[in-house]
XYZ file of C-alpha atoms in Angstrom:
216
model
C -33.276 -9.632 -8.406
C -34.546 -7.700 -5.820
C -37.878 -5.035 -6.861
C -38.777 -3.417 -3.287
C -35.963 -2.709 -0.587
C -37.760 -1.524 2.902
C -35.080 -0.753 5.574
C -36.429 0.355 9.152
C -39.852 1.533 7.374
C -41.695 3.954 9.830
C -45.584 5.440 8.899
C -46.735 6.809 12.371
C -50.268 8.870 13.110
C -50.742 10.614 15.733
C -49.594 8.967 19.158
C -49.746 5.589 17.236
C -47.114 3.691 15.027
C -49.312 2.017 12.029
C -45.926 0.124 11.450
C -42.344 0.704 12.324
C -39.139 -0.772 11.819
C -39.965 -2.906 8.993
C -36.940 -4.616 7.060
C -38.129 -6.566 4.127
C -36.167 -7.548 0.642
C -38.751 -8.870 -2.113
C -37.723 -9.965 -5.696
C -39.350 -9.694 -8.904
C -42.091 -12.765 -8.928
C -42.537 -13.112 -4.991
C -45.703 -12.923 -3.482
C -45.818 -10.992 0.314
C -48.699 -10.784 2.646
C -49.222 -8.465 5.198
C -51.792 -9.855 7.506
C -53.484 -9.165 10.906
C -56.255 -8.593 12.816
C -58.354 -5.439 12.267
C -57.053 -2.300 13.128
C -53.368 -3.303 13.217
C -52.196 -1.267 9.727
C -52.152 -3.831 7.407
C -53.367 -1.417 4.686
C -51.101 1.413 5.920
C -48.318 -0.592 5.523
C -49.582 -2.047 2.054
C -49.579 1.481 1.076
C -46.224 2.484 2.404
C -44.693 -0.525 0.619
C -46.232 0.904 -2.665
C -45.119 4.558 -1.739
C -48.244 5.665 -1.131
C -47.846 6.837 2.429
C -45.078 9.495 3.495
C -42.951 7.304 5.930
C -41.790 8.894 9.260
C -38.412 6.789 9.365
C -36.493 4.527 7.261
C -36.708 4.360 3.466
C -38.288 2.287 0.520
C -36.922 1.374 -2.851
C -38.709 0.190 -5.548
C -36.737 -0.811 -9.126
C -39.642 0.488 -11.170
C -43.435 1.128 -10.919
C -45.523 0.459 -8.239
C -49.132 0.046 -8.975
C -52.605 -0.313 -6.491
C -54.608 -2.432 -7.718
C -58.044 -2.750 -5.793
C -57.347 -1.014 -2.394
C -61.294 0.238 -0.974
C -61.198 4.081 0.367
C -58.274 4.174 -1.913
C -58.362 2.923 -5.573
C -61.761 2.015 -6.426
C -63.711 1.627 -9.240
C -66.443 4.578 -10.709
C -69.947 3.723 -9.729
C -71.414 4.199 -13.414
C -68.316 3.861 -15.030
C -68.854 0.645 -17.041
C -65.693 -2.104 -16.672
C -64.929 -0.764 -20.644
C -64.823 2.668 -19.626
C -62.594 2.308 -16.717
C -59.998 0.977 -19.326
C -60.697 3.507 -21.858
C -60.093 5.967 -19.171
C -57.051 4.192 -17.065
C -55.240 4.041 -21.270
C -56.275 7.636 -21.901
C -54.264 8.672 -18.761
C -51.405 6.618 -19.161
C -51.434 8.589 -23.026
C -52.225 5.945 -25.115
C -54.923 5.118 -27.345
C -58.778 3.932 -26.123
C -59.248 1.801 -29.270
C -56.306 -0.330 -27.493
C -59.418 -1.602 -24.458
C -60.176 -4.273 -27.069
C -56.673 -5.565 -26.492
C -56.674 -5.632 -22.823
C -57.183 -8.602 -20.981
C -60.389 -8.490 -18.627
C -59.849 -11.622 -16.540
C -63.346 -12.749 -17.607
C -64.984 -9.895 -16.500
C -68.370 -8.311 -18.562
C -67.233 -5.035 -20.040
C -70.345 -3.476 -19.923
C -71.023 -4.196 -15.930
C -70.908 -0.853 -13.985
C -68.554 -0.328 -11.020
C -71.424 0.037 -8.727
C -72.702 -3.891 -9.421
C -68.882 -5.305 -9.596
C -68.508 -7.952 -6.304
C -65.573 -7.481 -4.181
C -64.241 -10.076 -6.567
C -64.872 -8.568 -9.226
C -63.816 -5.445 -8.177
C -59.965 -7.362 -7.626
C -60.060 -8.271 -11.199
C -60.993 -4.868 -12.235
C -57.891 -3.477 -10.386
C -55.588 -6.020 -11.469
C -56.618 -5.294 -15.182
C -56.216 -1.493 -14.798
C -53.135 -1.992 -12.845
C -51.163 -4.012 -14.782
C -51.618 -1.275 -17.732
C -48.796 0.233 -16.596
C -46.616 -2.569 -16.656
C -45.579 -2.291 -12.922
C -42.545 -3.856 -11.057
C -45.085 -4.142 -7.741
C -48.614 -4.629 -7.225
C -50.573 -4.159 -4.759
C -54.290 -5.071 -3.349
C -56.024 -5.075 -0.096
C -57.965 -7.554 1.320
C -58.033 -10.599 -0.749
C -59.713 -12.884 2.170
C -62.763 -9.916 2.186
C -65.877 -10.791 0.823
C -65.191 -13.538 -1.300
C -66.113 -16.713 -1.120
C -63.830 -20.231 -1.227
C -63.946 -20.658 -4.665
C -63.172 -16.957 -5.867
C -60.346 -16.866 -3.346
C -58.623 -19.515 -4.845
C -59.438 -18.367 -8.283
C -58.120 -14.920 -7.774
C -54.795 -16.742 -6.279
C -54.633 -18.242 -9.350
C -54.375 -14.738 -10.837
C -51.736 -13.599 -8.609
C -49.742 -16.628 -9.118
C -49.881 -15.781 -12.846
C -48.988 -12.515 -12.400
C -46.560 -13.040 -10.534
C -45.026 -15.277 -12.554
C -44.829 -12.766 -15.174
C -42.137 -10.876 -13.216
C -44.185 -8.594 -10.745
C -43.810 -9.093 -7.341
C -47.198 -8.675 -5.722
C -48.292 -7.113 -2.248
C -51.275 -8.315 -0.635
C -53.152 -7.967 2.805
C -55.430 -10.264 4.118
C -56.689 -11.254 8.003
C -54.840 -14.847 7.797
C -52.955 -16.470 4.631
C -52.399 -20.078 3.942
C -48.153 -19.419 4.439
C -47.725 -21.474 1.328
C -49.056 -19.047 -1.232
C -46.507 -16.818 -1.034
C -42.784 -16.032 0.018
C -43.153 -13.767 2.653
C -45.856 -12.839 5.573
C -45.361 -9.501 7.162
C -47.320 -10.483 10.545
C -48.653 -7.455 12.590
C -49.719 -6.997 16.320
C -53.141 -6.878 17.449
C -52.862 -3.516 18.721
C -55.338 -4.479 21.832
C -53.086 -6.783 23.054
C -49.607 -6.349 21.410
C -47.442 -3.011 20.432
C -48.623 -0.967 17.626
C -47.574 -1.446 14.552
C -44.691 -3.991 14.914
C -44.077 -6.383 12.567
C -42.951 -10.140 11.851
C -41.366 -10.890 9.172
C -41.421 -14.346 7.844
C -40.371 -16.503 4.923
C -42.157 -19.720 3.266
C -38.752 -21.760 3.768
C -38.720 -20.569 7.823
C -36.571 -18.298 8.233
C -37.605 -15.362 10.492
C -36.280 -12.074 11.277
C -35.600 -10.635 14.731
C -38.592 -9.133 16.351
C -38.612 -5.696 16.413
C -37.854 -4.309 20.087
C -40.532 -1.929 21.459
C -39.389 1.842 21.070
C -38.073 3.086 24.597
């Protein structure tokens, strides 16, 4: 069953498309990456995929929540706000009780370490906890390839498989993906060398869409 619907999905700034005519179907339990080199929007279109950027054309349906999990400049955790009290705070929002952060399933982090001393894993795991409070259809988190070393990447994969397994389909951007992690790679343009913003889409089994023609 299908969670997020993109058809012809526009965000541009400026003189510059950050991504444009972007067609994507993705059902509950995929997995997509959006990956490219720096600069080419791979967090602009993370966010537009969550509705968290006003797109210029097109349109984006989502059958339920979408929640941001770790996404730096964006949703990132309180320097002295200890792991605990980011829960606490994240329940007290969402209107339900703080007793209920003894309940909530940490991912093996130390609920007393402060945001400011979390490691760009950690600070993934964080996110993950806080968004999956809300029970969401889609998930999303940038840069799962930045900062972390072999071992935590495959450990937070892990995660994602788990989670996505659970229902969720799950967003994530990266600079390059091992293909068989997930169902679907968004690919982006270096925009040095390619057209702004225009995107790839590709499935595990092969199958890819038309590329999308450069505006006239």
């Amino acid at each position: 069953m299908s969670v997020l619907t993109a058809s012809r999905l526009g965000v541009r700034h400026r003189h510059r498309w950050l991504v444009r005519d972007l067609d994507l179907r993705v059902d509950a339990g995929e997995t997509v990456a959006v990956i490219g080199p720096p600069g080419s929007g791979r967090t602009s279109t993370l966010l537009a995929l969550a509705r968290r950027l006003r797109l210029t054309t097109g349109k984006i349906e989502i059958g339920g929540t979408a929640a941001l999990a770790h996404v730096p400049g964006v949703e990132e955790p309180e320097p002295v706000f200890t792991v605990r009290d980011h829960v606490k705070e994240r329940l007290a929002l969402l209107g339900h009780p703080r007793r209920a952060a003894a309940t909530v399933p940490l991912y093996g982090l130390d609920p007393d370490l402060r945001g400011r001393d979390l490691s760009p894993y950690q600070r993934h795991l964080l996110g993950l906890a806080l968004a999956m409070l809300t029970g969401p259809a889609v998930i999303a988190l940038d840069g799962v390839d930045a900062g972390l070393d072999r071992a935590e990447q495959e450990a937070l994969w892990r995660l994602l498989a788990e989670i996505a397994a659970g229902g969720a389909a799950v967003l994530v951007t990266a600079r390059e993906i091992d293909a068989a992690l997930v169902n679907h790679v968004v690919l982006l343009d270096d925009p040095r060398t390619g057209t702004p913003g225009r995107p790839l889409v590709t499935s595990t089994a092969g199958t890819t869409s038309e590329d999308v023609e450069e505006e006239a």
